[in-house]
PDB file of C-alpha atoms in Angstrom:
ATOM      1  CA  MET A   1     -44.750 -25.597 101.073  1.00 54.00           C
ATOM      2  CA  THR A   2     -42.150 -29.036 101.709  1.00 57.00           C
ATOM      3  CA  PRO A   3     -42.609 -31.180 104.887  1.00 58.00           C
ATOM      4  CA  SER A   4     -39.869 -29.153 105.976  1.00 57.00           C
ATOM      5  CA  GLY A   5     -41.134 -25.486 105.744  1.00 55.00           C
ATOM      6  CA  ALA A   6     -38.893 -24.658 102.573  1.00 55.00           C
ATOM      7  CA  ALA A   7     -41.615 -23.355  99.231  1.00 55.00           C
ATOM      8  CA  VAL A   8     -40.652 -25.491  96.333  1.00 54.00           C
ATOM      9  CA  ASP A   9     -39.828 -23.564  93.250  1.00 54.00           C
ATOM     10  CA  ALA A  10     -41.002 -25.541  89.862  1.00 52.00           C
ATOM     11  CA  HIS A  11     -39.273 -23.081  88.337  1.00 57.00           C
ATOM     12  CA  ARG A  12     -35.699 -24.953  89.975  1.00 59.00           C
ATOM     13  CA  TRP A  13     -36.437 -28.646  88.400  1.00 54.00           C
ATOM     14  CA  PRO A  14     -33.975 -29.832  86.465  1.00 64.00           C
ATOM     15  CA  LEU A  15     -35.122 -29.103  82.681  1.00 61.00           C
ATOM     16  CA  THR A  16     -35.180 -32.817  82.295  1.00 69.00           C
ATOM     17  CA  ARG A  17     -37.704 -33.864  85.210  1.00 66.00           C
ATOM     18  CA  ARG A  18     -40.341 -31.051  83.727  1.00 66.00           C
ATOM     19  CA  ALA A  19     -39.528 -32.764  80.068  1.00 62.00           C
ATOM     20  CA  LEU A  20     -40.535 -36.129  81.803  1.00 58.00           C
ATOM     21  CA  LEU A  21     -43.473 -35.284  83.222  1.00 62.00           C
ATOM     22  CA  VAL A  22     -44.555 -33.334  79.674  1.00 63.00           C
ATOM     23  CA  PHE A  23     -44.283 -36.456  77.396  1.00 62.00           C
ATOM     24  CA  GLY A  24     -45.636 -38.612  80.922  1.00 61.00           C
ATOM     25  CA  ALA A  25     -48.352 -36.613  80.765  1.00 61.00           C
ATOM     26  CA  ILE A  26     -48.680 -37.033  76.474  1.00 66.00           C
ATOM     27  CA  ALA A  27     -48.164 -40.216  76.206  1.00 58.00           C
ATOM     28  CA  LEU A  28     -50.718 -41.063  79.554  1.00 57.00           C
ATOM     29  CA  CYS A  29     -53.037 -39.184  76.926  1.00 55.00           C
ATOM     30  CA  ALA A  30     -52.305 -40.813  73.734  1.00 54.00           C
ATOM     31  CA  GLY A  31     -52.624 -44.169  75.625  1.00 51.00           C
ATOM     32  CA  CYS A  32     -56.534 -42.974  75.819  1.00 48.00           C
ATOM     33  CA  TYR A  33     -56.997 -42.064  72.225  1.00 43.00           C
ATOM     34  CA  GLY A  34     -57.434 -44.866  69.956  1.00 43.00           C
ATOM     35  CA  PHE A  35     -58.847 -45.510  66.183  1.00 42.00           C
ATOM     36  CA  SER A  36     -61.506 -48.455  65.790  1.00 42.00           C
ATOM     37  CA  GLY A  37     -60.687 -49.098  62.257  1.00 42.00           C
ATOM     38  CA  GLY A  38     -63.063 -48.602  59.133  1.00 42.00           C
ATOM     39  CA  GLY A  39     -62.590 -45.277  58.953  1.00 51.00           C
ATOM     40  CA  GLY A  40     -65.743 -44.217  60.968  1.00 69.00           C
ATOM     41  CA  LEU A  41     -67.874 -46.474  59.957  1.00 85.00           C
ATOM     42  CA  PRO A  42     -70.041 -49.318  62.298  1.00 89.00           C
ATOM     43  CA  ARG A  43     -67.690 -52.278  62.590  1.00 90.00           C
ATOM     44  CA  ASN A  44     -70.179 -54.474  60.869  1.00 92.00           C
ATOM     45  CA  LEU A  45     -69.478 -53.049  57.975  1.00 94.00           C
ATOM     46  CA  LYS A  46     -66.340 -54.914  56.740  1.00 96.00           C
ATOM     47  CA  THR A  47     -66.511 -55.715  52.976  1.00 97.00           C
ATOM     48  CA  VAL A  48     -67.261 -54.349  49.790  1.00 97.00           C
ATOM     49  CA  ALA A  49     -68.602 -55.417  46.694  1.00 98.00           C
ATOM     50  CA  ILE A  50     -67.937 -52.838  43.682  1.00 97.00           C
ATOM     51  CA  GLN A  51     -69.765 -53.490  40.406  1.00 97.00           C
ATOM     52  CA  PRO A  52     -68.355 -52.421  36.986  1.00 96.00           C
ATOM     53  CA  PHE A  53     -70.397 -49.175  36.120  1.00 97.00           C
ATOM     54  CA  ASP A  54     -72.385 -48.535  32.855  1.00 97.00           C
ATOM     55  CA  ASN A  55     -70.761 -46.691  30.322  1.00 97.00           C
ATOM     56  CA  GLN A  56     -72.930 -44.552  28.574  1.00 97.00           C
ATOM     57  CA  THR A  57     -70.092 -42.297  26.914  1.00 96.00           C
ATOM     58  CA  ALA A  58     -67.640 -43.385  24.235  1.00 94.00           C
ATOM     59  CA  ALA A  59     -64.591 -43.411  26.617  1.00 94.00           C
ATOM     60  CA  PRO A  60     -64.746 -47.313  27.528  1.00 94.00           C
ATOM     61  CA  GLU A  61     -61.030 -46.766  29.693  1.00 94.00           C
ATOM     62  CA  LEU A  62     -63.255 -45.154  32.555  1.00 95.00           C
ATOM     63  CA  GLN A  63     -64.970 -47.710  33.450  1.00 96.00           C
ATOM     64  CA  ARG A  64     -61.996 -49.646  34.382  1.00 97.00           C
ATOM     65  CA  GLU A  65     -60.435 -46.320  35.425  1.00 96.00           C
ATOM     66  CA  ILE A  66     -63.098 -45.962  38.058  1.00 97.00           C
ATOM     67  CA  PHE A  67     -63.495 -49.453  39.193  1.00 97.00           C
ATOM     68  CA  ASP A  68     -60.002 -49.135  39.974  1.00 97.00           C
ATOM     69  CA  GLN A  69     -60.267 -45.962  42.091  1.00 96.00           C
ATOM     70  CA  LEU A  70     -63.238 -47.507  44.018  1.00 96.00           C
ATOM     71  CA  ARG A  71     -61.298 -50.212  44.900  1.00 97.00           C
ATOM     72  CA  THR A  72     -58.359 -48.301  46.328  1.00 97.00           C
ATOM     73  CA  VAL A  73     -60.266 -46.041  47.748  1.00 96.00           C
ATOM     74  CA  LEU A  74     -62.311 -48.197  49.849  1.00 96.00           C
ATOM     75  CA  ARG A  75     -59.739 -49.989  50.769  1.00 96.00           C
ATOM     76  CA  ASP A  76     -57.652 -47.028  51.867  1.00 95.00           C
ATOM     77  CA  ARG A  77     -59.608 -44.936  53.142  1.00 94.00           C
ATOM     78  CA  LEU A  78     -62.879 -46.890  54.561  1.00 94.00           C
ATOM     79  CA  ASN A  79     -60.711 -49.991  55.294  1.00 94.00           C
ATOM     80  CA  LEU A  80     -63.294 -52.096  53.372  1.00 96.00           C
ATOM     81  CA  ARG A  81     -61.955 -55.043  51.722  1.00 97.00           C
ATOM     82  CA  GLU A  82     -63.348 -56.628  48.257  1.00 97.00           C
ATOM     83  CA  ALA A  83     -65.546 -59.517  48.451  1.00 97.00           C
ATOM     84  CA  PRO A  84     -68.353 -61.041  46.435  1.00 97.00           C
ATOM     85  CA  GLU A  85     -72.019 -59.665  46.320  1.00 96.00           C
ATOM     86  CA  ALA A  86     -73.660 -62.476  47.517  1.00 96.00           C
ATOM     87  CA  ARG A  87     -70.824 -62.049  51.143  1.00 96.00           C
ATOM     88  CA  ALA A  88     -70.560 -58.135  50.889  1.00 97.00           C
ATOM     89  CA  ASP A  89     -72.193 -56.181  53.481  1.00 97.00           C
ATOM     90  CA  LEU A  90     -71.573 -52.903  51.109  1.00 97.00           C
ATOM     91  CA  VAL A  91     -72.756 -53.167  47.155  1.00 98.00           C
ATOM     92  CA  VAL A  92     -71.839 -50.494  44.706  1.00 98.00           C
ATOM     93  CA  ARG A  93     -72.827 -49.772  41.719  1.00 97.00           C
ATOM     94  CA  GLY A  94     -73.383 -46.932  39.139  1.00 98.00           C
ATOM     95  CA  THR A  95     -73.095 -45.444  36.216  1.00 98.00           C
ATOM     96  CA  ILE A  96     -70.756 -43.321  33.624  1.00 98.00           C
ATOM     97  CA  VAL A  97     -73.347 -40.442  32.587  1.00 97.00           C
ATOM     98  CA  THR A  98     -70.985 -37.864  30.905  1.00 96.00           C
ATOM     99  CA  TYR A  99     -67.660 -37.749  29.680  1.00 95.00           C
ATOM    100  CA  ASP A 100     -66.761 -34.522  27.788  1.00 92.00           C
ATOM    101  CA  VAL A 101     -63.505 -33.818  26.842  1.00 88.00           C
ATOM    102  CA  ASP A 102     -61.802 -30.578  25.233  1.00 76.00           C
ATOM    103  CA  LEU A 103     -63.649 -28.024  26.446  1.00 74.00           C
ATOM    104  CA  PRO A 104     -61.943 -24.476  26.408  1.00 70.00           C
ATOM    105  CA  LEU A 105     -60.697 -23.557  29.076  1.00 67.00           C
ATOM    106  CA  GLY A 106     -58.233 -20.177  28.214  1.00 57.00           C
ATOM    107  CA  ALA A 107     -55.047 -19.379  25.880  1.00 55.00           C
ATOM    108  CA  THR A 108     -52.375 -17.623  27.652  1.00 57.00           C
ATOM    109  CA  ALA A 109     -49.100 -16.194  25.610  1.00 53.00           C
ATOM    110  CA  ASP A 110     -45.792 -15.024  26.795  1.00 57.00           C
ATOM    111  CA  ALA A 111     -43.383 -12.579  25.980  1.00 58.00           C
ATOM    112  CA  ARG A 112     -41.730 -15.118  23.494  1.00 63.00           C
ATOM    113  CA  ASN A 113     -44.930 -15.138  20.723  1.00 55.00           C
ATOM    114  CA  THR A 114     -45.489 -19.027  22.722  1.00 52.00           C
ATOM    115  CA  ALA A 115     -48.803 -19.926  23.301  1.00 52.00           C
ATOM    116  CA  SER A 116     -50.245 -22.988  25.317  1.00 59.00           C
ATOM    117  CA  ASN A 117     -54.185 -23.890  25.605  1.00 77.00           C
ATOM    118  CA  ARG A 118     -55.722 -24.756  28.828  1.00 81.00           C
ATOM    119  CA  ARG A 119     -58.523 -27.408  28.339  1.00 86.00           C
ATOM    120  CA  ARG A 120     -60.896 -28.987  30.650  1.00 91.00           C
ATOM    121  CA  LEU A 121     -62.863 -31.975  30.867  1.00 92.00           C
ATOM    122  CA  GLN A 122     -66.252 -32.731  32.934  1.00 94.00           C
ATOM    123  CA  LEU A 123     -67.286 -36.369  34.244  1.00 96.00           C
ATOM    124  CA  VAL A 124     -70.425 -37.007  35.664  1.00 97.00           C
ATOM    125  CA  ILE A 125     -71.593 -40.449  37.382  1.00 98.00           C
ATOM    126  CA  ASP A 126     -74.197 -42.113  38.948  1.00 98.00           C
ATOM    127  CA  ILE A 127     -73.250 -43.791  42.530  1.00 98.00           C
ATOM    128  CA  GLU A 128     -75.407 -45.773  44.833  1.00 97.00           C
ATOM    129  CA  ILE A 129     -73.577 -47.458  47.708  1.00 97.00           C
ATOM    130  CA  ILE A 130     -76.117 -49.723  49.628  1.00 96.00           C
ATOM    131  CA  GLU A 131     -75.948 -51.877  52.831  1.00 96.00           C
ATOM    132  CA  SER A 132     -76.528 -55.329  51.884  1.00 96.00           C
ATOM    133  CA  ALA A 133     -78.337 -56.818  55.101  1.00 94.00           C
ATOM    134  CA  THR A 134     -80.926 -54.066  55.355  1.00 95.00           C
ATOM    135  CA  SER A 135     -80.937 -52.479  52.250  1.00 95.00           C
ATOM    136  CA  ARG A 136     -80.108 -49.045  53.286  1.00 94.00           C
ATOM    137  CA  VAL A 137     -78.911 -46.847  51.159  1.00 95.00           C
ATOM    138  CA  LEU A 138     -75.764 -44.898  52.033  1.00 93.00           C
ATOM    139  CA  LEU A 139     -74.990 -42.752  49.984  1.00 95.00           C
ATOM    140  CA  ALA A 140     -76.889 -41.743  46.459  1.00 96.00           C
ATOM    141  CA  ARG A 141     -75.984 -39.114  44.055  1.00 97.00           C
ATOM    142  CA  LYS A 142     -76.998 -38.513  41.007  1.00 97.00           C
ATOM    143  CA  GLY A 143     -75.181 -36.239  38.847  1.00 97.00           C
ATOM    144  CA  LEU A 144     -72.152 -35.951  40.467  1.00 96.00           C
ATOM    145  CA  SER A 145     -69.965 -34.251  38.299  1.00 96.00           C
ATOM    146  CA  ARG A 146     -66.690 -32.781  38.516  1.00 95.00           C
ATOM    147  CA  GLU A 147     -64.258 -30.849  36.211  1.00 93.00           C
ATOM    148  CA  GLY A 148     -60.480 -31.897  35.800  1.00 91.00           C
ATOM    149  CA  GLN A 149     -58.549 -28.878  33.839  1.00 90.00           C
ATOM    150  CA  TYR A 150     -55.217 -30.068  31.611  1.00 88.00           C
ATOM    151  CA  ALA A 151     -52.648 -28.468  29.728  1.00 86.00           C
ATOM    152  CA  GLU A 152     -53.319 -29.385  26.152  1.00 81.00           C
ATOM    153  CA  GLY A 153     -52.450 -33.334  24.988  1.00 81.00           C
ATOM    154  CA  GLY A 154     -52.710 -33.754  28.744  1.00 85.00           C
ATOM    155  CA  GLU A 155     -56.211 -35.159  29.404  1.00 88.00           C
ATOM    156  CA  ALA A 156     -55.265 -37.874  31.453  1.00 90.00           C
ATOM    157  CA  SER A 157     -54.335 -35.548  34.333  1.00 90.00           C
ATOM    158  CA  GLY A 158     -57.310 -33.496  34.036  1.00 91.00           C
ATOM    159  CA  ARG A 159     -59.336 -37.112  34.258  1.00 93.00           C
ATOM    160  CA  LYS A 160     -56.913 -38.332  37.291  1.00 93.00           C
ATOM    161  CA  ASN A 161     -57.770 -35.067  39.160  1.00 93.00           C
ATOM    162  CA  ALA A 162     -61.872 -34.947  38.457  1.00 95.00           C
ATOM    163  CA  LEU A 163     -62.062 -38.915  39.357  1.00 96.00           C
ATOM    164  CA  GLU A 164     -59.651 -38.068  42.710  1.00 96.00           C
ATOM    165  CA  SER A 165     -62.174 -35.255  43.546  1.00 96.00           C
ATOM    166  CA  ILE A 166     -65.288 -37.588  42.907  1.00 97.00           C
ATOM    167  CA  MET A 167     -63.862 -39.949  44.950  1.00 96.00           C
ATOM    168  CA  ALA A 168     -63.409 -37.951  47.662  1.00 96.00           C
ATOM    169  CA  ASP A 169     -66.967 -36.895  47.356  1.00 96.00           C
ATOM    170  CA  ILE A 170     -68.579 -40.498  47.405  1.00 95.00           C
ATOM    171  CA  VAL A 171     -65.902 -41.116  50.713  1.00 95.00           C
ATOM    172  CA  GLU A 172     -67.021 -37.906  52.478  1.00 94.00           C
ATOM    173  CA  GLY A 173     -70.678 -38.875  51.435  1.00 93.00           C
ATOM    174  CA  VAL A 174     -70.181 -42.461  53.021  1.00 92.00           C
ATOM    175  CA  GLN A 175     -68.720 -41.095  56.354  1.00 90.00           C
ATOM    176  CA  SER A 176     -71.511 -38.653  56.617  1.00 87.00           C
ATOM    177  CA  GLN A 177     -74.128 -41.429  57.396  1.00 79.00           C
ATOM    178  CA  TRP A 178     -72.028 -41.547  61.271  1.00 71.00           C
TER     179      TRP A 178
END
């Protein structure tokens, strides 16, 4: 009821007035929510030093690819800046244990008698991420293994898929500490 005694029918409000109320409520709620930065890490963890991984495989390019992927993922998904080990909040080290390629996955043939072979590769690493100030181990994974599938002759795409999966596991493992 209004002061004059007439009932207010909410359905008679002009559409623009209702829309403004809805958008105002959404804006008000959105102002209460925010990101603290750091990808879910404590505010004191801002920098990282990534040591080149020991490579126990016959593929020398893996060391560089893993290093580059780690730099990108830790910067973009965890909001960490690179720093020298002496000044870094976190230190990443690891070993590339296994890299097996050309493992048969299967073959297919179509009606035109053309065959295509699918292959897979397996990548296994050990990784350790340590908080420098406390020597606390944030992540320690031995034998972190992922496979990548690829068409015959497309090893690079299979390796990329395996690396992306490993990087997602690393980020998830670090974030799970908080």
